[in-house]
Each structure stands twice: as C-alpha cells, then as structure tokens.
CSV table of C-alpha atoms and ligand atoms in Angstrom, one decimal:
chain,number,residue,atom,x,y,z
A,1,MET,CA,-18.7,-2.4,-0.7
A,2,LYS,CA,-16.3,0.4,0.9
A,3,LEU,CA,-14.3,-0.6,3.6
A,4,PRO,CA,-13.0,2.0,6.8
A,5,ILE,CA,-9.6,2.5,6.3
A,6,LEU,CA,-7.4,2.5,9.3
A,7,ILE,CA,-5.4,5.6,10.6
A,8,HIS,CA,-1.9,5.9,11.8
A,9,PRO,CA,-1.0,5.4,14.9
A,10,ASP,CA,-2.1,1.6,15.0
A,11,PRO,CA,-1.2,-1.4,16.1
A,12,ARG,CA,-2.6,-3.7,13.3
A,13,LEU,CA,-0.7,-1.3,10.5
A,14,LYS,CA,2.6,-2.2,12.6
A,15,LYS,CA,2.3,-6.3,11.9
A,16,ASN,CA,3.8,-8.9,10.1
A,17,CYS,CA,0.8,-10.0,8.0
A,18,ALA,CA,0.6,-13.8,7.5
A,19,PRO,CA,0.8,-15.7,3.8
A,20,VAL,CA,-2.3,-16.4,2.2
A,21,PRO,CA,-2.3,-20.2,1.9
A,22,ASP,CA,-5.3,-20.7,-0.8
A,23,LEU,CA,-7.4,-18.5,-2.8
A,24,SER,CA,-11.2,-18.6,-1.3
A,25,ASP,CA,-14.0,-16.5,-2.7
A,26,SER,CA,-14.2,-15.0,0.1
A,27,LEU,CA,-10.4,-13.5,-0.2
A,28,ARG,CA,-11.7,-12.6,-3.6
A,29,THR,CA,-14.0,-10.1,-2.5
A,30,LEU,CA,-12.0,-8.7,0.0
A,31,ALA,CA,-9.8,-8.2,-2.7
A,32,ASP,CA,-12.6,-6.9,-5.0
A,33,ASN,CA,-13.6,-4.2,-1.7
A,34,MET,CA,-10.1,-3.1,-1.9
A,35,LEU,CA,-10.3,-2.3,-5.0
A,36,GLU,CA,-13.6,-0.5,-5.2
A,37,THR,CA,-12.5,1.0,-1.9
A,38,MET,CA,-9.0,2.3,-3.1
A,39,TYR,CA,-10.6,3.7,-6.5
A,40,ASP,CA,-13.5,5.8,-3.8
A,41,ALA,CA,-10.1,7.2,-1.5
A,42,PRO,CA,-9.0,7.9,-4.4
A,43,GLY,CA,-5.5,6.1,-4.0
A,44,ILE,CA,-2.7,4.4,-6.1
A,45,GLY,CA,-2.4,1.3,-3.8
A,46,LEU,CA,-3.9,-0.5,-0.2
A,47,ALA,CA,-2.7,-3.1,1.9
A,48,ALA,CA,-5.1,-5.7,3.3
A,49,PRO,CA,-3.6,-4.4,6.9
A,50,GLN,CA,-4.9,-0.9,6.2
A,51,ILE,CA,-8.6,-2.4,6.6
A,52,GLY,CA,-8.0,-4.2,9.2
A,53,GLN,CA,-7.2,-7.7,7.3
A,54,LEU,CA,-3.4,-9.2,8.3
A,55,THR,CA,-3.4,-11.0,5.7
A,56,ARG,CA,-0.4,-10.9,2.6
A,57,LEU,CA,-2.4,-8.7,-0.5
A,58,PHE,CA,-3.1,-5.9,-1.9
A,59,VAL,CA,-4.0,-4.0,-4.4
A,60,LEU,CA,-3.0,-1.5,-6.7
A,61,ASP,CA,-3.6,1.0,-10.1
A,62,CYS,CA,-0.9,3.7,-11.0
A,63,VAL,CA,-2.4,4.2,-13.9
A,64,LYS,CA,-2.8,8.6,-13.9
A,65,GLU,CA,-2.7,9.2,-17.5
A,66,GLU,CA,-6.3,11.2,-18.1
A,67,GLY,CA,-8.1,8.6,-21.0
A,68,GLU,CA,-5.3,5.8,-20.3
A,69,ALA,CA,-7.3,2.4,-19.6
A,70,ALA,CA,-7.9,1.3,-16.0
A,71,ARG,CA,-5.2,-1.2,-15.0
A,72,PRO,CA,-6.7,-2.6,-11.5
A,73,LEU,CA,-4.1,-5.4,-10.0
A,74,ILE,CA,-4.7,-7.3,-6.9
A,75,MET,CA,-1.7,-9.0,-5.8
A,76,PHE,CA,-1.7,-12.3,-3.3
A,77,ASN,CA,1.9,-13.5,-1.3
A,78,PRO,CA,3.6,-10.9,-3.6
A,79,GLU,CA,7.5,-10.9,-3.4
A,80,ILE,CA,10.6,-8.7,-4.7
A,81,VAL,CA,12.7,-11.1,-7.0
A,82,ALA,CA,15.2,-8.8,-8.1
A,83,SER,CA,15.7,-4.5,-7.3
A,84,SER,CA,18.3,-2.8,-9.1
A,85,ASP,CA,21.0,-0.3,-7.6
A,86,GLU,CA,19.6,2.7,-9.3
A,87,THR,CA,17.3,4.5,-7.0
A,88,ASN,CA,14.2,6.9,-7.5
A,89,VAL,CA,13.2,9.8,-5.6
A,90,TYR,CA,9.1,9.7,-5.1
A,91,GLU,CA,6.8,12.2,-2.8
A,92,GLU,CA,4.9,9.3,-1.5
A,93,GLY,CA,1.2,9.3,0.6
A,94,CYS,CA,-0.7,7.0,1.9
A,95,LEU,CA,-4.5,6.7,3.0
A,96,SER,CA,-3.9,5.7,6.4
A,97,ILE,CA,-1.7,9.3,6.5
A,98,PRO,CA,-4.1,11.1,4.6
A,99,GLU,CA,-2.7,14.4,3.7
A,100,GLN,CA,1.0,13.8,4.5
A,101,TYR,CA,4.0,13.4,1.7
A,102,ALA,CA,7.3,13.0,2.2
A,103,GLU,CA,10.4,11.9,-0.1
A,104,VAL,CA,11.4,8.3,0.3
A,105,THR,CA,14.2,6.6,-2.0
A,106,ARG,CA,13.9,3.1,-3.0
A,107,PRO,CA,14.9,0.7,-6.0
A,108,LYS,CA,14.3,2.1,-9.2
A,109,VAL,CA,13.3,-1.1,-10.9
A,110,VAL,CA,12.3,-4.0,-9.3
A,111,ASP,CA,11.2,-7.6,-10.5
A,112,ALA,CA,7.5,-8.5,-8.8
A,113,ARG,CA,6.1,-11.6,-8.2
A,114,TRP,CA,2.6,-12.9,-7.2
A,115,ILE,CA,-0.3,-14.2,-7.3
A,116,ASP,CA,-3.4,-12.9,-9.2
A,117,ARG,CA,-7.0,-13.2,-8.9
A,118,ASP,CA,-7.3,-16.6,-10.4
A,119,GLY,CA,-4.4,-18.4,-8.2
A,120,ASN,CA,-2.0,-17.8,-11.0
A,121,GLU,CA,1.2,-16.8,-10.6
A,122,GLN,CA,2.7,-13.7,-12.3
A,123,THR,CA,5.8,-11.7,-12.6
A,124,GLU,CA,6.5,-8.0,-13.9
A,125,THR,CA,9.1,-5.9,-13.9
A,126,PHE,CA,8.3,-2.7,-12.5
A,127,ASP,CA,9.6,0.9,-13.0
A,128,GLY,CA,9.1,4.6,-11.9
A,129,LEU,CA,5.9,4.8,-10.0
A,130,TRP,CA,4.9,1.2,-10.3
A,131,ALA,CA,7.9,0.2,-8.5
A,132,THR,CA,7.6,2.7,-6.1
A,133,CYS,CA,3.5,1.6,-5.3
A,134,PHE,CA,4.9,-2.4,-5.1
A,135,GLN,CA,7.2,-1.3,-2.8
A,136,HIS,CA,5.5,1.0,-0.8
A,137,GLU,CA,2.4,-1.3,-0.7
A,138,LEU,CA,4.8,-4.5,0.0
A,139,ASP,CA,6.5,-2.3,3.0
A,140,HIS,CA,2.3,-2.7,4.1
A,141,LEU,CA,2.1,-6.1,4.6
A,142,ASN,CA,5.5,-6.3,6.7
A,143,GLY,CA,4.1,-3.2,9.1
A,144,LYS,CA,6.3,-1.0,7.9
A,145,LEU,CA,4.6,2.7,7.4
A,146,PHE,CA,6.6,5.5,4.1
A,147,ILE,CA,7.2,7.1,7.0
A,148,ASP,CA,9.8,4.6,8.5
A,149,HIS,CA,11.8,5.4,5.8
A,150,ILE,CA,12.5,9.1,6.6
A,151,GLY,CA,14.3,11.0,9.8
A,152,ALA,CA,12.6,10.2,13.3
A,153,MET,CA,11.8,14.1,13.9
A,154,ARG,CA,9.6,14.5,10.8
A,155,ARG,CA,8.2,11.1,11.2
A,156,GLN,CA,7.1,12.3,14.6
A,157,MET,CA,6.0,14.6,13.8
A,158,ILE,CA,3.3,13.1,10.9
A,159,THR,CA,2.5,10.7,13.8
A,160,ARG,CA,1.4,13.7,16.1
A,161,ARG,CA,-0.6,15.0,13.4
A,162,MET,CA,-2.4,12.0,13.0
A,163,GLN,CA,-3.0,10.9,16.6
A,164,LYS,CA,-4.2,15.0,16.8
A,165,LEU,CA,-6.8,13.7,13.4
A,166,LYS,CA,-8.1,11.1,14.9
A,167,ARG,CA,-8.7,12.3,18.2
A,168,GLU,CA,-10.6,15.4,16.0
A,169,GLN,CA,-12.7,12.1,14.7
A,170,ALA,CA,-13.4,10.4,17.5
A,171,ARG,CA,-15.4,13.4,18.6
A,172,ALA,CA,-17.1,14.1,15.8
B,201,LIG,NI1,0.5,3.2,2.4
C-alpha cells in the first residue's frame, strides 16, 4: 500500500523519533509499505517520520545501475558506529522537499548497525552514495533535513518554495 509523504515544513519532520522496542507484524507491514512508497516516488530512501510515523525506521535502496538487482533494505533502530574523517559531497534531494537539491558534505564512509526485518542485528560498512543516503535517512529520525546542512539563506528560500507548493496543493 502506498502512503502519503509529508512535505516540509511539517512539525512531524522536526521530531526526534522513538526507538522500536520490539518488532511486530504491523511494523513489518509499515516497512513494506514504505518500500513500495519509496520505489513508486521514485526515491532511494524513505524514513518513517516522512509518512507521519515517529519511529526509528527507514528503508533504502541506492542501486542505480540499470540491470543491477534491487537491494531493498529495512532498518529498525539504525545507528552509526564509526564514520570516516574523509568526506564526500553529494547533491542531495528528499521526497519531503520535492525538486529541490543542494550539495551536502558528510563523512564518506560509515560503519552502520541496525535491526533487520527478521529482528536480527546487522552491521555493514557503507561508502559513497549508500553512506550519504544512510546518514540522510538517520538525520530524519533525529528531526533533521538535508537543508539543515546548508546556509540559512538557501534553506529559507527552499522552505518558502515548499510553503508555496503546499498552498497550491491545498487549493487543488
Ligand atoms: Ni529525505
């Protein structure tokens, strides 16, 4: 089932999300629906607060190569265990900030830990786009958006555009 995605500015995108105490079928269904919503958008990551659930959960799949197998990942209670001093710059976007992009600098490599769909702890070292996406989604769980990493002028300009978009959507 596809879920509606919240558009910035929205107070729910500013909240610190609560850890998942125990996996349940309803949380698994939520995660499956988030993957469907993400692929449909299309996007490479989607965090629970973006669909109004203030829970530490996100999904991602950064496979971009045509013909390469999809790699849908569901992450409950994700954390960064270590991150590199070396940084990377990516032009980031966000499904909650449609059609707006900005360069963001983040650590190039992160050692990540999370609980998977089956309740098992997973660890993996992510590099490049996967590392950026993981950090972008983790930010969402802490009430932070990619525009919080850029200058205030640019951020305000993007926020005004989104306010205008939401007014137009409300009228439609
Ligand atoms: Ni995002």
